[in-house]
């Protein structure tokens, strides 16, 4: 509901809005639930592929978002429809990420439990920031959004579209068919790819802080109003941004800025102000 207020603020100011979202906790939760179901009743259950878990998360997070945005639009007397598109995102089956799983998902396990799961299921299990062991899966880069034409049709008709949820359902092309693969696409990279494909004026990556900072948590911490791609590259090399947190947001903003669009990283509460140039960090070519 809080997210819906910020999004409808943008709509009220005259912006056409396409919404993307993450699914980190949820896709792991769904996978855990489906795994437990299979474990408790193996004769009647079949393992649920990770791609299907991503699809499930798109549906239920999309429902919450579209319901809340629709209610907020009605409360303000704005006549607009909201639609969630269950979205497939094409990745390259030769992406090096498939050889180097890196994206943690799901529950935390002890070292002993992790070793047993790795032996039984062939999962890659790694220690995650001192909190225990988790499964890691590949995180390939998005190449194309399969339903981009449908998304464009909905945008052109004036609807609010929720799409590439959780980075999209990862698929590869094999023998002319699209096939789901066990991976999770980073939501920020998928958002940047979508913004490029629908020719968006701006990519706004909403997070918990008002601006990107360098020297985070140190006495010389500095908030940035503006970064060129060259400056951002240098900050990334110097290790100013945490992997899995601010780093992919900055990298995604850079990739969109290089296409000529406007990329902004800002807090959810200040989304409208960021588009007016009053908050957030703008990343420019």
mmCIF file of C-alpha atoms in Angstrom:
data_model
loop_
_atom_site.group_PDB
_atom_site.id
_atom_site.type_symbol
_atom_site.label_atom_id
_atom_site.label_comp_id
_atom_site.label_asym_id
_atom_site.label_seq_id
_atom_site.Cartn_x
_atom_site.Cartn_y
_atom_site.Cartn_z
ATOM 1 C CA UNK A 1 0.000 0.000 0.000
ATOM 2 C CA UNK A 2 2.899 2.354 0.734
ATOM 3 C CA UNK A 3 4.461 1.471 -2.610
ATOM 4 C CA UNK A 4 1.130 2.098 -4.352
ATOM 5 C CA UNK A 5 0.943 5.633 -2.915
ATOM 6 C CA UNK A 6 4.386 6.497 -4.301
ATOM 7 C CA UNK A 7 3.542 5.017 -7.714
ATOM 8 C CA UNK A 8 0.196 6.806 -7.952
ATOM 9 C CA UNK A 9 1.946 10.066 -6.996
ATOM 10 C CA UNK A 10 3.915 9.631 -10.239
ATOM 11 C CA UNK A 11 0.765 8.889 -12.235
ATOM 12 C CA UNK A 12 -0.960 11.929 -10.740
ATOM 13 C CA UNK A 13 1.933 14.074 -11.966
ATOM 14 C CA UNK A 14 1.269 12.851 -15.510
ATOM 15 C CA UNK A 15 3.840 10.065 -15.886
ATOM 16 C CA UNK A 16 3.157 6.773 -17.660
ATOM 17 C CA UNK A 17 4.365 4.107 -15.245
ATOM 18 C CA UNK A 18 5.646 0.583 -15.789
ATOM 19 C CA UNK A 19 6.442 -1.285 -12.563
ATOM 20 C CA UNK A 20 9.093 -3.960 -12.053
ATOM 21 C CA UNK A 21 9.842 -5.629 -8.715
ATOM 22 C CA UNK A 22 12.102 -8.099 -6.952
ATOM 23 C CA UNK A 23 11.208 -11.503 -5.482
ATOM 24 C CA UNK A 24 14.304 -12.501 -3.490
ATOM 25 C CA UNK A 25 12.647 -13.700 -0.267
ATOM 26 C CA UNK A 26 9.463 -14.906 -1.961
ATOM 27 C CA UNK A 27 10.959 -17.135 -4.664
ATOM 28 C CA UNK A 28 13.065 -18.869 -2.016
ATOM 29 C CA UNK A 29 10.021 -19.280 0.229
ATOM 30 C CA UNK A 30 7.986 -20.788 -2.619
ATOM 31 C CA UNK A 31 10.803 -23.147 -3.545
ATOM 32 C CA UNK A 32 11.166 -24.233 0.110
ATOM 33 C CA UNK A 33 7.425 -24.903 0.366
ATOM 34 C CA UNK A 34 7.358 -26.920 -2.859
ATOM 35 C CA UNK A 35 10.463 -28.864 -1.780
ATOM 36 C CA UNK A 36 8.862 -29.736 1.567
ATOM 37 C CA UNK A 37 5.679 -30.832 -0.205
ATOM 38 C CA UNK A 38 7.675 -33.138 -2.476
ATOM 39 C CA UNK A 39 9.674 -34.464 0.468
ATOM 40 C CA UNK A 40 6.586 -35.201 2.591
ATOM 41 C CA UNK A 41 4.592 -36.804 -0.220
ATOM 42 C CA UNK A 42 7.030 -37.968 -2.917
ATOM 43 C CA UNK A 43 4.592 -40.347 -4.599
ATOM 44 C CA UNK A 44 2.010 -37.649 -5.353
ATOM 45 C CA UNK A 45 4.269 -34.626 -5.846
ATOM 46 C CA UNK A 46 6.800 -33.742 -8.496
ATOM 47 C CA UNK A 47 9.716 -31.330 -8.004
ATOM 48 C CA UNK A 48 8.823 -27.742 -8.897
ATOM 49 C CA UNK A 49 11.341 -26.102 -11.282
ATOM 50 C CA UNK A 50 12.821 -22.785 -10.158
ATOM 51 C CA UNK A 51 11.398 -21.116 -13.289
ATOM 52 C CA UNK A 52 7.894 -22.106 -12.117
ATOM 53 C CA UNK A 53 8.635 -20.733 -8.632
ATOM 54 C CA UNK A 54 9.555 -17.396 -10.273
ATOM 55 C CA UNK A 55 6.263 -17.472 -12.206
ATOM 56 C CA UNK A 56 4.333 -18.101 -8.971
ATOM 57 C CA UNK A 57 6.072 -15.159 -7.291
ATOM 58 C CA UNK A 58 5.218 -12.891 -10.245
ATOM 59 C CA UNK A 59 1.567 -13.810 -9.898
ATOM 60 C CA UNK A 60 1.184 -13.239 -6.192
ATOM 61 C CA UNK A 61 3.390 -10.162 -5.825
ATOM 62 C CA UNK A 62 1.764 -8.772 -8.979
ATOM 63 C CA UNK A 63 -1.671 -9.335 -7.443
ATOM 64 C CA UNK A 64 -0.759 -7.388 -4.293
ATOM 65 C CA UNK A 65 0.708 -4.541 -6.328
ATOM 66 C CA UNK A 66 -2.105 -4.268 -8.866
ATOM 67 C CA UNK A 67 -4.744 -4.495 -6.126
ATOM 68 C CA UNK A 68 -3.093 -1.756 -4.051
ATOM 69 C CA UNK A 69 -2.383 0.513 -7.047
ATOM 70 C CA UNK A 70 -5.944 0.079 -8.349
ATOM 71 C CA UNK A 71 -7.393 0.939 -4.922
ATOM 72 C CA UNK A 72 -5.165 4.013 -4.642
ATOM 73 C CA UNK A 73 -6.151 5.162 -8.154
ATOM 74 C CA UNK A 74 -9.841 4.792 -7.272
ATOM 75 C CA UNK A 75 -9.370 6.677 -4.004
ATOM 76 C CA UNK A 76 -7.946 9.603 -5.998
ATOM 77 C CA UNK A 77 -10.582 9.420 -8.733
ATOM 78 C CA UNK A 78 -8.092 8.421 -11.462
ATOM 79 C CA UNK A 79 -9.563 6.233 -14.231
ATOM 80 C CA UNK A 80 -6.818 3.744 -15.089
ATOM 81 C CA UNK A 81 -6.533 -0.032 -15.232
ATOM 82 C CA UNK A 82 -3.627 -2.033 -13.812
ATOM 83 C CA UNK A 83 -2.380 -5.336 -15.266
ATOM 84 C CA UNK A 84 0.283 -7.839 -14.228
ATOM 85 C CA UNK A 85 2.018 -9.611 -17.112
ATOM 86 C CA UNK A 86 3.611 -12.957 -16.282
ATOM 87 C CA UNK A 87 6.848 -12.242 -18.106
ATOM 88 C CA UNK A 88 9.527 -14.472 -19.622
ATOM 89 C CA UNK A 89 13.001 -13.019 -20.073
ATOM 90 C CA UNK A 90 15.372 -14.519 -22.610
ATOM 91 C CA UNK A 91 18.913 -15.319 -21.464
ATOM 92 C CA UNK A 92 21.875 -16.797 -23.325
ATOM 93 C CA UNK A 93 22.417 -20.480 -22.498
ATOM 94 C CA UNK A 94 26.155 -19.826 -22.991
ATOM 95 C CA UNK A 95 26.175 -17.027 -20.394
ATOM 96 C CA UNK A 96 29.205 -17.648 -18.098
ATOM 97 C CA UNK A 97 26.861 -17.224 -15.106
ATOM 98 C CA UNK A 98 25.596 -20.777 -15.664
ATOM 99 C CA UNK A 99 29.085 -22.068 -14.821
ATOM 100 C CA UNK A 100 29.373 -19.832 -11.746
ATOM 101 C CA UNK A 101 26.171 -19.829 -9.639
ATOM 102 C CA UNK A 102 26.174 -16.715 -7.442
ATOM 103 C CA UNK A 103 22.628 -15.712 -6.439
ATOM 104 C CA UNK A 104 21.621 -16.932 -2.931
ATOM 105 C CA UNK A 105 18.003 -18.059 -2.572
ATOM 106 C CA UNK A 106 15.885 -19.876 -0.049
ATOM 107 C CA UNK A 107 16.423 -20.987 3.534
ATOM 108 C CA UNK A 108 19.592 -20.959 5.629
ATOM 109 C CA UNK A 109 21.127 -24.297 6.626
ATOM 110 C CA UNK A 110 23.903 -25.488 8.897
ATOM 111 C CA UNK A 111 27.140 -26.677 7.287
ATOM 112 C CA UNK A 112 26.150 -30.321 7.839
ATOM 113 C CA UNK A 113 22.669 -29.830 6.341
ATOM 114 C CA UNK A 114 24.139 -27.930 3.375
ATOM 115 C CA UNK A 115 26.642 -30.699 2.627
ATOM 116 C CA UNK A 116 23.858 -33.301 2.728
ATOM 117 C CA UNK A 117 21.632 -31.256 0.359
ATOM 118 C CA UNK A 118 24.544 -30.668 -2.031
ATOM 119 C CA UNK A 119 25.278 -34.414 -2.108
ATOM 120 C CA UNK A 120 21.626 -35.443 -2.558
ATOM 121 C CA UNK A 121 20.471 -32.813 -5.046
ATOM 122 C CA UNK A 122 23.620 -31.498 -6.667
ATOM 123 C CA UNK A 123 22.866 -27.947 -5.476
ATOM 124 C CA UNK A 124 25.676 -25.455 -5.019
ATOM 125 C CA UNK A 125 25.603 -24.387 -1.355
ATOM 126 C CA UNK A 126 27.663 -21.471 -0.005
ATOM 127 C CA UNK A 127 28.080 -19.655 3.296
ATOM 128 C CA UNK A 128 26.134 -16.368 3.184
ATOM 129 C CA UNK A 129 27.407 -13.435 5.261
ATOM 130 C CA UNK A 130 27.750 -15.433 8.490
ATOM 131 C CA UNK A 131 24.054 -16.326 8.542
ATOM 132 C CA UNK A 132 24.387 -19.944 7.427
ATOM 133 C CA UNK A 133 24.550 -21.834 4.140
ATOM 134 C CA UNK A 134 22.170 -21.223 1.226
ATOM 135 C CA UNK A 135 21.671 -22.551 -2.263
ATOM 136 C CA UNK A 136 23.151 -20.353 -4.981
ATOM 137 C CA UNK A 137 21.825 -20.375 -8.528
ATOM 138 C CA UNK A 138 23.037 -18.788 -11.776
ATOM 139 C CA UNK A 139 22.148 -15.149 -12.429
ATOM 140 C CA UNK A 140 22.498 -14.649 -16.216
ATOM 141 C CA UNK A 141 22.099 -11.256 -17.877
ATOM 142 C CA UNK A 142 18.784 -10.516 -19.630
ATOM 143 C CA UNK A 143 18.952 -10.482 -23.436
ATOM 144 C CA UNK A 144 15.314 -9.790 -24.383
ATOM 145 C CA UNK A 145 11.844 -9.571 -22.846
ATOM 146 C CA UNK A 146 9.615 -12.097 -24.607
ATOM 147 C CA UNK A 147 6.342 -10.241 -23.892
ATOM 148 C CA UNK A 148 7.675 -6.762 -24.757
ATOM 149 C CA UNK A 149 5.109 -6.229 -27.534
ATOM 150 C CA UNK A 150 2.257 -6.994 -25.135
ATOM 151 C CA UNK A 151 3.764 -4.616 -22.568
ATOM 152 C CA UNK A 152 3.989 -1.883 -25.210
ATOM 153 C CA UNK A 153 0.376 -2.511 -26.279
ATOM 154 C CA UNK A 154 -0.803 -2.054 -22.681
ATOM 155 C CA UNK A 155 1.316 1.093 -22.225
ATOM 156 C CA UNK A 156 -0.029 2.583 -25.469
ATOM 157 C CA UNK A 157 -3.593 1.887 -24.245
ATOM 158 C CA UNK A 158 -2.874 3.931 -21.107
ATOM 159 C CA UNK A 159 -2.731 1.088 -18.600
ATOM 160 C CA UNK A 160 -0.323 0.682 -15.675
ATOM 161 C CA UNK A 161 1.782 -2.435 -16.331
ATOM 162 C CA UNK A 162 3.543 -4.627 -13.772
ATOM 163 C CA UNK A 163 6.113 -6.776 -15.548
ATOM 164 C CA UNK A 164 9.510 -8.582 -15.369
ATOM 165 C CA UNK A 165 8.681 -9.433 -11.748
ATOM 166 C CA UNK A 166 11.635 -10.931 -9.921
ATOM 167 C CA UNK A 167 13.758 -10.213 -12.987
ATOM 168 C CA UNK A 168 11.448 -12.293 -15.193
ATOM 169 C CA UNK A 169 11.115 -16.037 -15.723
ATOM 170 C CA UNK A 170 14.486 -17.045 -17.234
ATOM 171 C CA UNK A 171 14.146 -18.899 -20.535
ATOM 172 C CA UNK A 172 16.551 -19.995 -23.273
ATOM 173 C CA UNK A 173 15.787 -20.777 -26.899
ATOM 174 C CA UNK A 174 16.250 -24.420 -27.912
ATOM 175 C CA UNK A 175 15.174 -25.807 -31.275
ATOM 176 C CA UNK A 176 12.879 -22.833 -31.812
ATOM 177 C CA UNK A 177 11.185 -23.260 -28.420
ATOM 178 C CA UNK A 178 11.436 -21.282 -25.199
ATOM 179 C CA UNK A 179 12.530 -23.445 -22.266
ATOM 180 C CA UNK A 180 12.651 -22.397 -18.598
ATOM 181 C CA UNK A 181 16.029 -22.705 -16.848
ATOM 182 C CA UNK A 182 16.992 -22.902 -13.131
ATOM 183 C CA UNK A 183 18.247 -19.361 -12.611
ATOM 184 C CA UNK A 184 17.247 -16.000 -11.154
ATOM 185 C CA UNK A 185 17.734 -12.811 -13.178
ATOM 186 C CA UNK A 186 18.704 -9.674 -11.277
ATOM 187 C CA UNK A 187 15.656 -7.387 -11.070
ATOM 188 C CA UNK A 188 17.694 -4.222 -11.697
ATOM 189 C CA UNK A 189 19.282 -5.545 -14.907
ATOM 190 C CA UNK A 190 15.890 -6.821 -16.103
ATOM 191 C CA UNK A 191 14.339 -3.407 -15.374
ATOM 192 C CA UNK A 192 17.067 -1.649 -17.350
ATOM 193 C CA UNK A 193 16.599 -4.031 -20.295
ATOM 194 C CA UNK A 194 12.829 -3.499 -20.231
ATOM 195 C CA UNK A 195 13.237 0.290 -20.025
ATOM 196 C CA UNK A 196 15.511 0.126 -23.080
ATOM 197 C CA UNK A 197 13.078 -2.072 -25.042
ATOM 198 C CA UNK A 198 9.975 0.057 -24.350
ATOM 199 C CA UNK A 199 11.988 3.252 -25.001
ATOM 200 C CA UNK A 200 11.263 4.672 -21.557
ATOM 201 C CA UNK A 201 12.267 8.270 -20.875
ATOM 202 C CA UNK A 202 13.551 7.335 -17.433
ATOM 203 C CA UNK A 203 14.570 4.309 -15.417
ATOM 204 C CA UNK A 204 13.870 5.004 -11.742
ATOM 205 C CA UNK A 205 15.361 2.427 -9.373
ATOM 206 C CA UNK A 206 13.665 2.792 -6.003
ATOM 207 C CA UNK A 207 15.446 1.696 -2.850
ATOM 208 C CA UNK A 208 15.720 2.513 0.878
ATOM 209 C CA UNK A 209 18.089 5.505 0.625
ATOM 210 C CA UNK A 210 17.561 8.962 -0.882
ATOM 211 C CA UNK A 211 20.857 9.027 -2.763
ATOM 212 C CA UNK A 212 23.771 6.810 -3.722
ATOM 213 C CA UNK A 213 26.741 7.336 -1.411
ATOM 214 C CA UNK A 214 30.448 6.670 -1.654
ATOM 215 C CA UNK A 215 32.496 5.762 1.445
ATOM 216 C CA UNK A 216 29.275 4.347 2.918
ATOM 217 C CA UNK A 217 29.273 4.178 6.737
ATOM 218 C CA UNK A 218 32.577 6.052 7.045
ATOM 219 C CA UNK A 219 33.236 9.554 8.446
ATOM 220 C CA UNK A 220 33.836 10.803 4.878
ATOM 221 C CA UNK A 221 30.569 9.354 3.496
ATOM 222 C CA UNK A 222 29.351 11.496 0.603
ATOM 223 C CA UNK A 223 25.901 11.489 -1.033
ATOM 224 C CA UNK A 224 25.913 12.003 -4.800
ATOM 225 C CA UNK A 225 23.384 14.033 -6.763
ATOM 226 C CA UNK A 226 24.886 13.105 -10.120
ATOM 227 C CA UNK A 227 27.326 10.576 -11.591
ATOM 228 C CA UNK A 228 28.608 10.123 -15.101
ATOM 229 C CA UNK A 229 28.988 6.527 -16.277
ATOM 230 C CA UNK A 230 32.773 6.962 -16.168
ATOM 231 C CA UNK A 231 32.623 8.140 -12.543
ATOM 232 C CA UNK A 232 30.270 5.295 -11.637
ATOM 233 C CA UNK A 233 32.638 2.768 -13.270
ATOM 234 C CA UNK A 234 35.498 4.102 -11.160
ATOM 235 C CA UNK A 235 33.465 3.955 -7.942
ATOM 236 C CA UNK A 236 32.494 0.353 -8.759
ATOM 237 C CA UNK A 237 36.165 -0.580 -9.274
ATOM 238 C CA UNK A 238 37.065 1.054 -5.954
ATOM 239 C CA UNK A 239 34.494 -1.112 -4.175
ATOM 240 C CA UNK A 240 32.159 1.634 -2.954
ATOM 241 C CA UNK A 241 28.978 -0.344 -3.679
ATOM 242 C CA UNK A 242 28.015 -3.644 -2.054
ATOM 243 C CA UNK A 243 27.374 -6.637 -4.353
ATOM 244 C CA UNK A 244 23.752 -7.765 -4.144
ATOM 245 C CA UNK A 245 22.751 -4.342 -2.833
ATOM 246 C CA UNK A 246 23.757 -1.010 -4.408
ATOM 247 C CA UNK A 247 26.219 -2.406 -6.982
ATOM 248 C CA UNK A 248 23.633 -3.965 -9.366
ATOM 249 C CA UNK A 249 21.493 -0.813 -9.087
ATOM 250 C CA UNK A 250 24.402 1.396 -10.167
ATOM 251 C CA UNK A 251 25.394 -1.039 -12.941
ATOM 252 C CA UNK A 252 21.803 -1.195 -14.229
ATOM 253 C CA UNK A 253 21.509 2.599 -14.141
ATOM 254 C CA UNK A 254 24.750 2.858 -16.131
ATOM 255 C CA UNK A 255 23.559 0.390 -18.776
ATOM 256 C CA UNK A 256 20.361 2.395 -19.337
ATOM 257 C CA UNK A 257 22.128 5.771 -19.258
ATOM 258 C CA UNK A 258 24.478 4.534 -22.006
ATOM 259 C CA UNK A 259 21.431 4.058 -24.275
ATOM 260 C CA UNK A 260 20.669 7.766 -23.875
ATOM 261 C CA UNK A 261 17.931 7.506 -21.242
ATOM 262 C CA UNK A 262 17.747 9.146 -17.850
ATOM 263 C CA UNK A 263 18.591 6.845 -14.938
ATOM 264 C CA UNK A 264 17.815 7.774 -11.337
ATOM 265 C CA UNK A 265 18.388 5.902 -8.073
ATOM 266 C CA UNK A 266 16.176 7.236 -5.278
ATOM 267 C CA UNK A 267 14.083 6.290 -2.260
ATOM 268 C CA UNK A 268 10.521 5.069 -2.738
ATOM 269 C CA UNK A 269 9.106 7.980 -0.736
ATOM 270 C CA UNK A 270 10.873 10.529 -2.929
ATOM 271 C CA UNK A 271 10.151 8.956 -6.330
ATOM 272 C CA UNK A 272 8.159 11.936 -7.632
ATOM 273 C CA UNK A 273 10.679 14.434 -6.232
ATOM 274 C CA UNK A 274 13.518 12.469 -7.875
ATOM 275 C CA UNK A 275 11.891 12.806 -11.307
ATOM 276 C CA UNK A 276 11.628 16.553 -10.679
ATOM 277 C CA UNK A 277 15.366 16.612 -9.903
ATOM 278 C CA UNK A 278 14.828 17.378 -6.217
ATOM 279 C CA UNK A 279 16.104 14.069 -4.817
ATOM 280 C CA UNK A 280 17.923 10.904 -5.844
ATOM 281 C CA UNK A 281 21.140 10.311 -7.765
ATOM 282 C CA UNK A 282 21.041 10.870 -11.514
ATOM 283 C CA UNK A 283 23.337 8.674 -13.630
ATOM 284 C CA UNK A 284 24.188 10.221 -17.007
ATOM 285 C CA UNK A 285 26.082 9.112 -20.103
#
